[in-house]
Coordinates of C-alpha atoms in Angstrom, one line a residue:
X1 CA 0.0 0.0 0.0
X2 CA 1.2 3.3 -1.2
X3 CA 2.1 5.7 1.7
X4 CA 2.2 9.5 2.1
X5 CA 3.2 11.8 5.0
X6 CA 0.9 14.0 6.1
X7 CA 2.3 17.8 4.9
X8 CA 2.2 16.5 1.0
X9 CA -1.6 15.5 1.5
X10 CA -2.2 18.6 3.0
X11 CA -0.2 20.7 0.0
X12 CA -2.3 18.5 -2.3
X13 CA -5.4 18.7 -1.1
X14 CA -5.2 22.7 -1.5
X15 CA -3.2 23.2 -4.7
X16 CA -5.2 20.4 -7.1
X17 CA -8.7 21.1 -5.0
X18 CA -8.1 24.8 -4.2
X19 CA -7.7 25.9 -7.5
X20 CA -10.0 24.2 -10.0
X21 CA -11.7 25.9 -12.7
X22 CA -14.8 28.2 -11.9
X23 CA -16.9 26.2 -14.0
X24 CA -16.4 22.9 -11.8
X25 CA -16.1 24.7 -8.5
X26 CA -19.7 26.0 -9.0
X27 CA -21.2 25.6 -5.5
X28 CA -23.8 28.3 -4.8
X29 CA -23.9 29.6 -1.5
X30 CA -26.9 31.0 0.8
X31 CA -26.8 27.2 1.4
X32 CA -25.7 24.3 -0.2
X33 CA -25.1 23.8 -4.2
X34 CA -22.6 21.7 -6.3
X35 CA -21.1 21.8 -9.5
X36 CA -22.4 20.8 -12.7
X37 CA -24.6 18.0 -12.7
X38 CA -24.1 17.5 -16.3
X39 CA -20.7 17.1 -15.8
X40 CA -20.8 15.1 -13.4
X41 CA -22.7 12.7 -14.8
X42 CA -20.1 12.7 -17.7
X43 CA -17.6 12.4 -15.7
X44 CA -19.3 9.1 -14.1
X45 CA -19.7 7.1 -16.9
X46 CA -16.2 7.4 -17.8
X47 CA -15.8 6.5 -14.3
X48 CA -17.7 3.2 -14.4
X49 CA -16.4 2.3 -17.7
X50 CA -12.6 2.8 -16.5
X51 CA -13.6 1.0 -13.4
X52 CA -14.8 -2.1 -15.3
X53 CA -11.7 -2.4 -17.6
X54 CA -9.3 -2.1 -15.1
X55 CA -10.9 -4.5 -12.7
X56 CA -12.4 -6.8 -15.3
X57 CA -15.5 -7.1 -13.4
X58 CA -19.1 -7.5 -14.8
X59 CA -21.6 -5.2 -14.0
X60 CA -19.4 -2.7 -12.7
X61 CA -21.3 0.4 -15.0
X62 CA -24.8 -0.7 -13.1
X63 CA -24.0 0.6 -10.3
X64 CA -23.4 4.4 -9.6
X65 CA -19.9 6.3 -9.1
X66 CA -20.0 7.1 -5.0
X67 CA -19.9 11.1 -5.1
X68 CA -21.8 14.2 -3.9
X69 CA -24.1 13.8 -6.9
X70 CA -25.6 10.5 -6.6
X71 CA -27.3 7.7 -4.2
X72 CA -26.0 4.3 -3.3
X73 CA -28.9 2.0 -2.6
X74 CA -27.5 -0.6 -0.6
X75 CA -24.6 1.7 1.0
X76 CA -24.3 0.3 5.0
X77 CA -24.6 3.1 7.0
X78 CA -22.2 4.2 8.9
X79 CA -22.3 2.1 12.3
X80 CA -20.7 4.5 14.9
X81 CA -21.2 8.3 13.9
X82 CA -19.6 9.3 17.1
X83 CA -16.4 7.2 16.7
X84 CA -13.0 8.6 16.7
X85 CA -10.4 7.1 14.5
X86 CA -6.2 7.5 14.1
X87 CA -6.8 9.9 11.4
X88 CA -6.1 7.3 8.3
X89 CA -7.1 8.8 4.9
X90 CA -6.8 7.1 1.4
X91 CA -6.8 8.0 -2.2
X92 CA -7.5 5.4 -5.0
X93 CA -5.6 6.4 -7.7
X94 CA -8.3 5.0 -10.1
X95 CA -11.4 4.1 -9.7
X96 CA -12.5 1.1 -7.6
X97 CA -15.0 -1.0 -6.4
X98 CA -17.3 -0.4 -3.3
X99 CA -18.5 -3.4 -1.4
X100 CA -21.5 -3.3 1.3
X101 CA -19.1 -5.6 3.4
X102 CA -15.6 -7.2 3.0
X103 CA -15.5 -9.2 -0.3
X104 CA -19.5 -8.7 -0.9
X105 CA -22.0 -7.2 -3.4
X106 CA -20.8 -4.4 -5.4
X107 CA -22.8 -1.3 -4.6
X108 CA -20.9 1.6 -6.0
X109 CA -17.6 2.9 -7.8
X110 CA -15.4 5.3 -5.8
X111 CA -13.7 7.8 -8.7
X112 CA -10.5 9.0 -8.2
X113 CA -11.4 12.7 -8.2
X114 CA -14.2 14.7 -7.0
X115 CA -15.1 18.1 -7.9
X116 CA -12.3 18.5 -10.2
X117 CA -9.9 17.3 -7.1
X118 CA -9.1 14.1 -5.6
X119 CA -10.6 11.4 -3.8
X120 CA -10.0 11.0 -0.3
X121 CA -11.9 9.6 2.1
X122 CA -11.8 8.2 5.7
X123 CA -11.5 5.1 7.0
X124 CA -13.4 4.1 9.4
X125 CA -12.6 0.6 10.3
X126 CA -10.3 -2.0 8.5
X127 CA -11.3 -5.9 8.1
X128 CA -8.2 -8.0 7.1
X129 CA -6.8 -5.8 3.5
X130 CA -10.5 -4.0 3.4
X131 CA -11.0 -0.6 4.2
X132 CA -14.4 0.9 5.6
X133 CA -14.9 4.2 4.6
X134 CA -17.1 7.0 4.5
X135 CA -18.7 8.0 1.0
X136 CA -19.9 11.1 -0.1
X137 CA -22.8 10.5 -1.2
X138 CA -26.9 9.9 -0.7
X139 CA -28.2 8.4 1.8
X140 CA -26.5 10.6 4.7
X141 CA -23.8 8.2 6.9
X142 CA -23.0 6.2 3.8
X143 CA -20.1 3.8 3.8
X144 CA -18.5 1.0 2.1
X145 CA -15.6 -1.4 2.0
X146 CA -13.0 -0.8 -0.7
X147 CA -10.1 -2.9 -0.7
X148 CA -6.5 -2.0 0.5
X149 CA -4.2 -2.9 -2.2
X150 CA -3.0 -0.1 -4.4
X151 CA -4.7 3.1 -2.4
X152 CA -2.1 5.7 -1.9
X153 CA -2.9 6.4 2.3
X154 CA -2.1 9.8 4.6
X155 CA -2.8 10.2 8.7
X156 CA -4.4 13.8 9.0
X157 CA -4.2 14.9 12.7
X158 CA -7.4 17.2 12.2
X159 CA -10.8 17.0 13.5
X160 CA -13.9 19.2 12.9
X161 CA -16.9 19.5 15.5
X162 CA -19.9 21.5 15.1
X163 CA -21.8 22.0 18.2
X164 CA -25.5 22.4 16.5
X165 CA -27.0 23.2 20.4
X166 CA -24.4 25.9 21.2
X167 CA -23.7 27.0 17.2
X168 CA -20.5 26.7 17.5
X169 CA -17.4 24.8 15.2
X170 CA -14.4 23.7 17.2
X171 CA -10.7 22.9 15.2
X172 CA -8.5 20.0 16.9
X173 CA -5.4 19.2 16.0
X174 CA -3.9 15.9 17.2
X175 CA -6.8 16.2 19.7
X176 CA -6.0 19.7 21.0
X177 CA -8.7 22.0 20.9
X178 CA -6.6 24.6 18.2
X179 CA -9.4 27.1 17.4
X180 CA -13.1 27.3 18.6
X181 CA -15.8 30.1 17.0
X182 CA -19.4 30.7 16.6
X183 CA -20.4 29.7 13.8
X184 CA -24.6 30.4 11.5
X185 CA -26.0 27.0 10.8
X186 CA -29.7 25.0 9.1
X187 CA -32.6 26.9 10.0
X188 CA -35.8 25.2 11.8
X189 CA -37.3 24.2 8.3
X190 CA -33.3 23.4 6.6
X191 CA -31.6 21.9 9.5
X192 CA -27.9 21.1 9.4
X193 CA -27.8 17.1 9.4
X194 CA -26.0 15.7 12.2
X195 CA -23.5 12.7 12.6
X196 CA -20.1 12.0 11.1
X197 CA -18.8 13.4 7.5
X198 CA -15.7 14.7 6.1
X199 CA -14.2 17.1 4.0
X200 CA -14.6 16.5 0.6
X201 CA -13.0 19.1 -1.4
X202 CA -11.9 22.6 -1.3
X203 CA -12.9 25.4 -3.9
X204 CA -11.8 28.4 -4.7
X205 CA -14.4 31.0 -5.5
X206 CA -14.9 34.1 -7.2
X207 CA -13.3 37.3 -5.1
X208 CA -17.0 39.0 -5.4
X209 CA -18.6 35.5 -3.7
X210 CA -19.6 36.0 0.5
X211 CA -16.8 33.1 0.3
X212 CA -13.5 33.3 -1.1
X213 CA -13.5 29.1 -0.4
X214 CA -16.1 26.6 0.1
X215 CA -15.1 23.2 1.7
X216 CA -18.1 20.8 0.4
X217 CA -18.9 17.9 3.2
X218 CA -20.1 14.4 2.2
X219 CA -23.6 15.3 3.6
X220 CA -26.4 16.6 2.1
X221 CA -29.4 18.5 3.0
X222 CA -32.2 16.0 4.8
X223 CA -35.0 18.4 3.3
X224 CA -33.4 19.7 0.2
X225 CA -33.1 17.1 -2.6
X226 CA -31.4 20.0 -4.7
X227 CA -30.5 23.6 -3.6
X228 CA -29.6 26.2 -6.4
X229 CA -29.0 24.0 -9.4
X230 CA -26.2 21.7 -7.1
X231 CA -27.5 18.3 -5.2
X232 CA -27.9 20.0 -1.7
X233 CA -24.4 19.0 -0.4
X234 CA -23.8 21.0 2.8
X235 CA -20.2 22.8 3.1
X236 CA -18.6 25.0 5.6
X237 CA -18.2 28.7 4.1
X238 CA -17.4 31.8 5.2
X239 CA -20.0 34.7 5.5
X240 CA -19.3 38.9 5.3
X241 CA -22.2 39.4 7.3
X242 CA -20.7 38.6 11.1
X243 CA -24.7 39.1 13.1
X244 CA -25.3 35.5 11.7
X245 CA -23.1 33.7 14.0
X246 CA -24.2 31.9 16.5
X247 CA -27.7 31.7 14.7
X248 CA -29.7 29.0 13.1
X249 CA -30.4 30.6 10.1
X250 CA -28.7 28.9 6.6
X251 CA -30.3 26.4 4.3
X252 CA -28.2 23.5 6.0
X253 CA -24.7 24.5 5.6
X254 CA -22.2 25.9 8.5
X255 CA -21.2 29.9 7.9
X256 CA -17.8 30.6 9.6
X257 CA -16.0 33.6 10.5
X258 CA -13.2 34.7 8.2
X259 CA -10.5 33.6 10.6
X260 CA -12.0 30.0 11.2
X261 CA -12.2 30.0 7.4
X262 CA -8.6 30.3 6.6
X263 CA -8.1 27.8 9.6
X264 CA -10.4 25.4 7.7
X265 CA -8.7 25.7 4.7
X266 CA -5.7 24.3 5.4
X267 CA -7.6 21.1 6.8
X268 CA -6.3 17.9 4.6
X269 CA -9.4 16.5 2.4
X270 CA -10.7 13.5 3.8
X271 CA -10.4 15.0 7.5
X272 CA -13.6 13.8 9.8
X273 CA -16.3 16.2 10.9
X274 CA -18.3 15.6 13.4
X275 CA -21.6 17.3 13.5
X276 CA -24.0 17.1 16.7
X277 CA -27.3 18.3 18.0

């Protein structure tokens, strides 16, 4: 298994996700967006049909490519949404097969990039040479086992909480609290969805956008099947107007302070966030 120290994941995960093209880092803010579904479903079936060839296995375009666009019928949900873990993250450098248990039915394909950046994505728990991990797609808590062999892997020492109750995000590092603000989140009608994510990507935005970056989750809305074009993935953004903060009053995603935003950006993709009520 490929290996890679955590300060070149980190570099990564800003200059090849930090930077993509506006037209793939369309994520519309005032709540939660993503970027062209068109593409994306473009993007997919190249996916499916890479996946296949390389893994010679049948049937592997039937099932969807795992990412902030689609649902996984079938996906286990993630069994402890509370539960720490040593930080492991992993890239596959192509695209690979996603399993509702070690060795088992085929439910999804995980593609290499998302977003116009890559993959990664935590793992929560390790059978033997499988990896559990989280996916970014529908239903909320989605997981799956993709196997070991080839994946390049990082450890990020970074942890996200959002305190939903008290409004407020908290930034560990190594499990030292690091930074801790009040933060605007889902309203009574759009609530923020609790339980354990990640991030997924980082884009940069235009310098007339109320966020310079946008770090998309793999969570979506839980009353929002779409949300200004995008598939209602929730992300942590940053806001100009600071009386929203420690309010519940966004569409489902969390508005930080400028300060926390910069913080946030230098957070390795893949990193866990934990949100709770």
């Amino acid at each position: 298994m490929a290996t890679t120290n955590v300060t070149r994941h980190s570099r990564r995960a800003v200059t090849a996700a930090g930077l993509v093209p506006a037209v793939a880092a369309v994520l519309l803010l005032g709540g939660c967006g993503g970027s062209s579904p068109s593409a994306a479903a473009k993007d997919g079936s190249a996916a499916a049909k890479d996946a296949g060839a390389a893994g010679g296995e049948t049937g592997a375009s039937d099932v969807p490519e795992a990412t902030t666009f689609t649902t996984v019928p079938g996906a286990p949900e993630d069994p402890a949404p509370d539960g720490v873990t040593d930080g492991l993250v992993v890239h596959p450098t192509q695209p690979v097969p996603v399993h509702d248990r070690p060795d088992g039915r085929r439910v999804a394909t995980l593609p290499a990039e998302q977003l116009g950046g890559p993959t990664w994505v935590p793992v929560v728990e390790t059978s033997g040479g499988w990896r559990r991990v989280l996916l970014p797609s529908r239903p909320n808590r989605a997981s799956g086992w993709i196997s070991g062999a080839g994946l390049r892997t990082a450890h990020t020492p970074y942890a996200v909480r959002v305190d939903l109750a008290e409004r407020r995000l908290t930034l560990l590092k190594s499990a030292r609290e690091v930074g801790r603000w009040k933060v605007a989140i889902g309203g009574a009608k759009t609530p923020t969805p609790s339980g354990r994510t990640f991030i997924m990507a980082t884009l940069a935005r235009k310098k007339t956008s109320p966020s310079p970056i946008v770090l998309p989750l793999g969570t979506h809305s839980a009353t929002l099947d779409t949300f200004g074009g995008g598939p209602g993935t929730v992300a942590l953004h940053g806001w100009p107007d600071a009386s929203v903060f420690g309010r519940a009053v966004t569409h489902g995603c969390v508005r930080v302070p400028k300060d926390a935003l910069n913080a946030l950006s230098r957070v390795p993709l893949g990193s866990l966030v934990f949100i709770n009520g």
